[in-house]
Structure formats: C-alpha cells, structure tokens
Coordinates of C-alpha atoms in Angstrom, one line a residue:
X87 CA 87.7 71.9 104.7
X88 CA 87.3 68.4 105.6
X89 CA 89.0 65.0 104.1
X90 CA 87.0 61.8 103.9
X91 CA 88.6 58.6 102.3
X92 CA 87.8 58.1 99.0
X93 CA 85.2 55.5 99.5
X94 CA 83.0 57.6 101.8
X95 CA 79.9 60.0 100.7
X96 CA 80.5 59.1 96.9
X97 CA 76.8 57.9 96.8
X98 CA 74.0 60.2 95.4
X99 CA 77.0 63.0 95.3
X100 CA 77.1 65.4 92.4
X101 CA 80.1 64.9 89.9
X102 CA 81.6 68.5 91.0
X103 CA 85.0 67.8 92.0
X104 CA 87.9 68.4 90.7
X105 CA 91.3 66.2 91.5
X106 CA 94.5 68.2 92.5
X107 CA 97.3 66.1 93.9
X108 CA 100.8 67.6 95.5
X109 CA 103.3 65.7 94.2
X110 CA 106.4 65.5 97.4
X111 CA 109.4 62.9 97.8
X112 CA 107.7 61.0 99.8
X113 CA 104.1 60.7 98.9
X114 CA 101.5 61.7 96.1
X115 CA 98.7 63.4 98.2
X116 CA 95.7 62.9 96.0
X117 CA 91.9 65.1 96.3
X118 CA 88.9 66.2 95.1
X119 CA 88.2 69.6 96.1
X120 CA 84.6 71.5 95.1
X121 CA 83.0 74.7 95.8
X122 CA 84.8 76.5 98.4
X123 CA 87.7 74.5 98.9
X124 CA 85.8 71.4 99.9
X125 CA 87.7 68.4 99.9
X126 CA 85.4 65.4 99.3
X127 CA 87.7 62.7 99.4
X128 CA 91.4 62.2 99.6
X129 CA 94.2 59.7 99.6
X130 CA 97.9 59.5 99.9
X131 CA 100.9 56.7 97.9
X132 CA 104.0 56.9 98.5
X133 CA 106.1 58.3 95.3
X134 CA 107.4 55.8 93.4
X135 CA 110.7 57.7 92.6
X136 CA 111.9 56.2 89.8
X137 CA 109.0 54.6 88.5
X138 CA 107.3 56.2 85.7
X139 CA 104.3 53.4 85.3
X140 CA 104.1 53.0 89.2
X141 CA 103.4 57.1 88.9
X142 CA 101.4 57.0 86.1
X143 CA 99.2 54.3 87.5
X144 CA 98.5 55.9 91.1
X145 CA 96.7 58.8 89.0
X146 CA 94.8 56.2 86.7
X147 CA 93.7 54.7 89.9
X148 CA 92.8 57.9 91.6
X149 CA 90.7 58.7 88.7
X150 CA 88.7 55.5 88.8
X151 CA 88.1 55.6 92.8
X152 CA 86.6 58.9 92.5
X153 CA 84.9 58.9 89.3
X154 CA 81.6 59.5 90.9
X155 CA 82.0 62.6 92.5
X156 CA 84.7 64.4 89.7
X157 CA 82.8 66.8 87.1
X158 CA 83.1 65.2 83.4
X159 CA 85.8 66.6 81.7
X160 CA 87.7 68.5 84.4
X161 CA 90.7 68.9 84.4
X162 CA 93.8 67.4 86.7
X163 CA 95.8 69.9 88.4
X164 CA 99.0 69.1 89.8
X165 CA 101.8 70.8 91.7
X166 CA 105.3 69.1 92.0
X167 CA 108.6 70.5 92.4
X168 CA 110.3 71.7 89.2
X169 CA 109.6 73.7 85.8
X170 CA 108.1 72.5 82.8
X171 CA 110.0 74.0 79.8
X172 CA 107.3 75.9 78.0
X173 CA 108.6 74.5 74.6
X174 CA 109.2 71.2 75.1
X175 CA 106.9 70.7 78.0
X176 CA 109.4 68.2 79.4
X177 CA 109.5 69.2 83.0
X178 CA 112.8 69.3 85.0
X179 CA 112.0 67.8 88.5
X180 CA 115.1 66.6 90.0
X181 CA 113.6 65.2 93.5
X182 CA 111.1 62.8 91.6
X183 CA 113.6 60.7 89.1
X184 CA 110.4 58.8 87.2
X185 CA 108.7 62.2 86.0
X186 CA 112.1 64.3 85.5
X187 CA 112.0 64.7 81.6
X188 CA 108.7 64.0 80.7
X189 CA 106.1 65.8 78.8
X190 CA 104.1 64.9 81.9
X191 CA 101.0 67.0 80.8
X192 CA 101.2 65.3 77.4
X193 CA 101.6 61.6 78.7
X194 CA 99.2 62.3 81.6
X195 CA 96.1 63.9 79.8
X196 CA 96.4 60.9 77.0
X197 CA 96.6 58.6 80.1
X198 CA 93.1 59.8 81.7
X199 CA 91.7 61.5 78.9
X200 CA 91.1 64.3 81.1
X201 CA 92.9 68.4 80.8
X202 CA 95.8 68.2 82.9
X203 CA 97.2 71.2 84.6
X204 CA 101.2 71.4 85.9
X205 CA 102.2 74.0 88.6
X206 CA 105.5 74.4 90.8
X207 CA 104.4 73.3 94.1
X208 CA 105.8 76.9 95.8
X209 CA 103.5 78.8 93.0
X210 CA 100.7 76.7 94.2
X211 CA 101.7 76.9 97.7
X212 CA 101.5 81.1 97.4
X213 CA 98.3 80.8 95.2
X214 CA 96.5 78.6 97.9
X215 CA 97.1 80.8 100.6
X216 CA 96.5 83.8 98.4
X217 CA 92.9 82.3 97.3
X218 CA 91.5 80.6 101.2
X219 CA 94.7 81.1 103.6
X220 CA 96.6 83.5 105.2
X221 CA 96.9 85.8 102.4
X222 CA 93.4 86.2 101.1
X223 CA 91.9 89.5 100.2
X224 CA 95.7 90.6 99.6
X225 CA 96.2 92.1 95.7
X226 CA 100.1 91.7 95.6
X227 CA 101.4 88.5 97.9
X228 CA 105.2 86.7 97.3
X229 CA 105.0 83.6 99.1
X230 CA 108.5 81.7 100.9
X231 CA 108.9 78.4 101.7
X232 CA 111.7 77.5 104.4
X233 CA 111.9 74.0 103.9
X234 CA 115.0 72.2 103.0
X235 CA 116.3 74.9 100.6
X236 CA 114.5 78.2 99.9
X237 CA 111.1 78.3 97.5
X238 CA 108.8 80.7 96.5
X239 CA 106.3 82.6 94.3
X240 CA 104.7 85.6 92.9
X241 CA 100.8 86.4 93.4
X242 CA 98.7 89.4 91.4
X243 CA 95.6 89.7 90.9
X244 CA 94.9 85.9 91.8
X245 CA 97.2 84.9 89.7
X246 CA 100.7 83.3 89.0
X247 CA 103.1 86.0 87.9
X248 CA 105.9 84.6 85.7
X249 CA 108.6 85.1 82.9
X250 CA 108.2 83.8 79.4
X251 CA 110.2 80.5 80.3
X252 CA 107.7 79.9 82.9
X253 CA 110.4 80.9 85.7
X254 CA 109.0 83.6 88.8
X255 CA 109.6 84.1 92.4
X256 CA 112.6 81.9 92.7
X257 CA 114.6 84.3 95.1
X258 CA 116.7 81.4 96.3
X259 CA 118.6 81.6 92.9
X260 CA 121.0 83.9 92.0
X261 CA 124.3 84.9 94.0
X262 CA 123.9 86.9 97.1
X263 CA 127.2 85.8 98.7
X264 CA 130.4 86.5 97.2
X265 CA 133.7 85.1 97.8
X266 CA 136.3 87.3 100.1
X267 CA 138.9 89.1 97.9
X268 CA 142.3 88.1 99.8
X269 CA 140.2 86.0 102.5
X270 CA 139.2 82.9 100.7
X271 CA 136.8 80.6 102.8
X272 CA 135.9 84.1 105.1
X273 CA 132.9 83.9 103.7
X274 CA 130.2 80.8 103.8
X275 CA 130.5 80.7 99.7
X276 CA 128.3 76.8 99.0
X277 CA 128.1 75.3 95.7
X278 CA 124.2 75.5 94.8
X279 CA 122.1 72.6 93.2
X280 CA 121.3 75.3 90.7
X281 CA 125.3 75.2 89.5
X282 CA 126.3 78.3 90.8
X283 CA 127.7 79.5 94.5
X284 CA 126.6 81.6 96.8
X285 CA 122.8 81.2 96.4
X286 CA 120.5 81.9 99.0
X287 CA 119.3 78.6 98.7
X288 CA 122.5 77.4 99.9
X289 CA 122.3 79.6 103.8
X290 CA 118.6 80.0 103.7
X291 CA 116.3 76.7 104.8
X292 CA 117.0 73.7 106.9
X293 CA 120.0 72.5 104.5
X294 CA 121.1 76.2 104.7
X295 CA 120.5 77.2 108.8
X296 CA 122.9 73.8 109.2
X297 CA 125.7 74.7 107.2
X298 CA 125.8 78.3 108.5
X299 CA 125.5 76.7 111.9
X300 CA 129.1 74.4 110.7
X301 CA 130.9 77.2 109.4
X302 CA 130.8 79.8 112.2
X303 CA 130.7 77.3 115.2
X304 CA 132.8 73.8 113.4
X305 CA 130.2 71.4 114.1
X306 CA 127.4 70.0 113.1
X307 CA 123.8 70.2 113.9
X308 CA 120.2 69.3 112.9
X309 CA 118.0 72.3 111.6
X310 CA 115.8 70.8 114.9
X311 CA 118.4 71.1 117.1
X312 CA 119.5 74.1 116.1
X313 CA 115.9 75.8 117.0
X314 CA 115.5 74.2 120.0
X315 CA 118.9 75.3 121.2
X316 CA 118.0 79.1 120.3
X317 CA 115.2 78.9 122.0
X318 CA 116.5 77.8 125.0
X319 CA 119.2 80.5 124.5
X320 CA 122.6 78.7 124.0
X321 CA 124.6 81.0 122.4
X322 CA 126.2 79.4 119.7
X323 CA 122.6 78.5 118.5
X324 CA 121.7 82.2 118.9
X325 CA 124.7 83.2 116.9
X326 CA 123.6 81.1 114.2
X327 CA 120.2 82.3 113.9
X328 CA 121.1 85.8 114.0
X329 CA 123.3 85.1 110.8
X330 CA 120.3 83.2 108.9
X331 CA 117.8 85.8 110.1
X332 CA 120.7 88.8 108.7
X333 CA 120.6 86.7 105.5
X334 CA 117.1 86.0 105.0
X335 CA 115.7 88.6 106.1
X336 CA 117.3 91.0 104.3
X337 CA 117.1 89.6 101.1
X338 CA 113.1 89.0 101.7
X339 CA 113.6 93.1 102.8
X340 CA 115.2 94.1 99.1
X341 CA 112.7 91.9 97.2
X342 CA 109.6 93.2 98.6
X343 CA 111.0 96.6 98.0
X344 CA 110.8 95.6 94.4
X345 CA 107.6 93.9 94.5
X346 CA 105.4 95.3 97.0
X347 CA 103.8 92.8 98.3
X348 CA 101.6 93.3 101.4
X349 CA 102.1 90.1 102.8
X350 CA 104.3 87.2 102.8
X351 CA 102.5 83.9 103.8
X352 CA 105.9 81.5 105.1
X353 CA 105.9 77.4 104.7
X354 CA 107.9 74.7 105.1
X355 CA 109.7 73.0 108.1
X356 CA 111.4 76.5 109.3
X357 CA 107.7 78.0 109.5
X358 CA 106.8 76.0 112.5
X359 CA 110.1 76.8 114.9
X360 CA 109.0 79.2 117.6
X361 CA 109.2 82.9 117.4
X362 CA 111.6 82.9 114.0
X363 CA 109.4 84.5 111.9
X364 CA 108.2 86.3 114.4
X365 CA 112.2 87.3 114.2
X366 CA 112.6 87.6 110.7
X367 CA 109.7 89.3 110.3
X368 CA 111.0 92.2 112.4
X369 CA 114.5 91.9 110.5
X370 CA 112.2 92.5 106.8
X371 CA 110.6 95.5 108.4
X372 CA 113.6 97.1 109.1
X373 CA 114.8 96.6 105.6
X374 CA 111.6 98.2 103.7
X375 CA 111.5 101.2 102.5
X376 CA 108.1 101.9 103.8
X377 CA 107.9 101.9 107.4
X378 CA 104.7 99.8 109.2
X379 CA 104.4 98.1 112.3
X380 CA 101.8 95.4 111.3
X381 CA 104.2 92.4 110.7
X382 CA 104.3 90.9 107.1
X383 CA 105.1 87.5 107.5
X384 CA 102.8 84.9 108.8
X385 CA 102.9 81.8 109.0
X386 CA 100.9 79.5 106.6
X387 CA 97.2 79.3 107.5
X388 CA 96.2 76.1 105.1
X389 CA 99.8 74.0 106.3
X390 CA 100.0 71.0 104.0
X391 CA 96.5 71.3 102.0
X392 CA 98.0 74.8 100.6
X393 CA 99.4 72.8 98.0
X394 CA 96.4 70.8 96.8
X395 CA 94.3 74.1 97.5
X396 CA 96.4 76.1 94.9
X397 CA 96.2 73.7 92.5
X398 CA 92.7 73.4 92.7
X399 CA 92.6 77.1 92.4
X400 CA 94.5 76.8 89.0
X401 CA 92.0 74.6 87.7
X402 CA 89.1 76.9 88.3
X403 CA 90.4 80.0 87.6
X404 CA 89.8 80.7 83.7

C-alpha cells in the first residue's frame, strides 16, 4: 500500500479506483484505493466543522482531481463517526457539527452524481483489518478502538453485523457501573455523552483512563502521562491502570463470550502505549470461558489507512 499525491501517476492510468475518505475532527483524509488495497492517490483538508458547503465542496473537489483514475460510476464510500437513521437517513454525528443532521448520502450522491456509501468509522475500522490487517482470514472478529472514548464493531463473514436501526458493536454504551447503595460517589459513576451513567465509555479510553486516574488518586493527569508513569512503575499510575485494565478487560472478557470472536484487532491512541494490551490482553483471557494461550488482542496492523481500507472494502463487497 502506497500513497502518491493526487497529481502523480494519473496519466495513461486505468479509471479503477474507487474514493473512500475517513471523515475525523480534524481532517477529511481523502483516497483512491484499487485492486488489492492499492492506494493511488491521496489527500488530506482539514474538517470544516461547521461548514456544510466547505464539506460538501472538499468532496466535489476530490472528485474532479482524481477523475482520471476513479472507475465511472463507482461509488463513494465514507466512514465518519456517528449513525445514519435507517429511516430518515439523517445521520447523527455529533463531533462534525456541518454534517450532523443531514441526509448526507442523499445530498452527497446528488452532489457528485456518483453512489455514495456511509459507514461508522469503528465498523470500518474492524472491516479494514478484518479484509488486509491484523485480523484477516479470521471468520468472527469484534474490533475496539481505545481512543478518546471507547468504539467498536462486529465482523462475520466479511461483513458488518448490525441491528435493524443500523446500531452493532457499540459496547461502550450501556451501564456497567452502578451507583453504591449507602456509599454514594464510592463508585466512579460519570454521566455519558450517550445520556446515561455509568457507561464504559465513560472509564474506558483516554477521557476514561484520566478520570479513573482523578477519582482514586485526586489529581489530574494526561492519558500520556499516565502511561508513561506506569511504565516507569510509579505506583499511583500502576494503580490506575490496573483499575482500567479490571474494567476493560473484563467487559471485552463477557462480550467475546457472547460473540466468539477469535480475534480482537485494537485502535486508537491507547493501542500504541507499551505493553497494555499486551496487559489487557492477559486480563480477557482470564475472563473467557474457553481457555487459550495465544493472545487475542493485537494491535492494529493497517493504523490510520484501516479506516479508508474498510471503507473501500464496503464499496466492493456486493
């Protein structure tokens, strides 16, 4: 897998590609990926956040620079954070103000005259790994995402497993931590973006490792810091990892004993600090049913393409 910019080898280059962005916060990551996960060309714009012609307009121009090499008619795959209500099609994508709302397949495919596909960016994270990552050749996978809250997704059969309202694999939603009868506050009980408390979303991630960090030790500390402390060995920082790892760990334990999954490819910020999932790995194992010694979670092979790689996947899978 190699990325060119867009203006390089479009020349006397079949019209095979496909364009997958990964819409983020920060920027709209923008390819065209052929064959076996080739990526012929590829850009980046920063998000306009609450900008709905600014967005619409960076996709308008990515389908002019790379005309040449896309395959006529193909579609336009794109993951993003949030659902798109399968009714409505007006997609709920709270990060990214000047798309939250929209019927964003709608108003994108009459914009480019072009199919356009919409997936969650942790489905399409699971489904890229599952299709040229970590997690290839792998029948059942449920990919997690430790970034600044707690994603995830469901893989089958190379595909996306869902509900009816388009909703699967979000484990960090749902309460897993209840309030203390008698003991208010004994507890580390966080309202959730979601509405409720108590959501794994709310201990789990960066967001999450910092407040559990706060509430055993009364101060306050980077994710970064955090990690680096542990591995150093300071014991507060120790503490505090031990208490995420407890957490996560065994709720990643419980839902692979309902959905056994073989492996469990892991993203996001979290992924990259040394030996924790190497740590909560060993944690999940302890909680399965099954007993193996091959670890289950690894990090993520394809790192930031796995995105743009799953969407590209869901544009060529019939």
């Amino acid at each position: 897998m190699n990325a060119v910019p867009a203006d390089v080898g479009m020349q006397g280059a079949p019209p095979n590609g496909t364009i997958c962005a990964d819409v983020g916060g920060s920027f709209v990551d923008i390819a065209v990926i052929a064959g076996e996960a080739e990526i012929l060309a590829r850009r980046k714009w920063p998000t306009p956040m609450a900008d709905w012609d600014g967005f619409a307009a960076i996709f308008r121009d990515a389908a002019a620079s790379f005309a040449r090499i896309v395959a006529p008619g193909s579609p336009v795959a794109i993951a993003t954070a949030g659902l798109a209500d399968p009714g409505s099609g007006r997609l709920t994508a709270a990060n990214v103000p000047a798309i939250h709302g929209r019927r964003l397949v709608a108003d994108l495919s009459a914009l480019l005259d072009r199919p356009v596909i919409l997936l969650n960016d942790a489905d399409a994270f699971v489904l890229g790994e599952a299709a040229f990552g970590v997690a290839r050749g792998h029948q059942r996978v449920f990919g997690a995402i430790l970034g600044t809250g707690v994603g995830g997704g469901l893989i089958e059969d190379g595909r996306i497993v869902t509900g009816p309202d388009g909703i699967g694999g979000e484990w960090g939603h749902g309460q897993i931590i209840p309030d203390t009868p008698g003991a208010p506050g004994a507890s580390p009980l966080f309202p959730c973006g979601c509405g409720r408390r108590g959501c794994l979303d709310t201990v789990g991630g960066a967001r999450g490792l910092e407040r559990l960090h706060r509430f055993l030790h009364g101060r306050d500390a980077d994710s970064h810091t955090i990690t680096t402390d542990w591995t150093a060995g300071d014991p507060s920082a120790t503490a505090t990892i031990a208490y995420f790892v407890e957490i996560v760990g065994g709720a990643i334990a419980m839902l692979l004993n309902t959905f056994p999954a073989s492996i469990v490819p892991v993203g996001g910020g979290l992924s990259a600090a040394p030996g924790l999932i190497e740590l909560l790995d060993r944690k999940v194992r302890e909680g399965l049913l099954r007993r193996t010694t091959a670890p289950i979670l690894h990090r993520t092979r394809l790192g930031g393409d796995a995105g743009l790689l799953g969407a590209y996947m869901a544009a060529i899978t019939p």
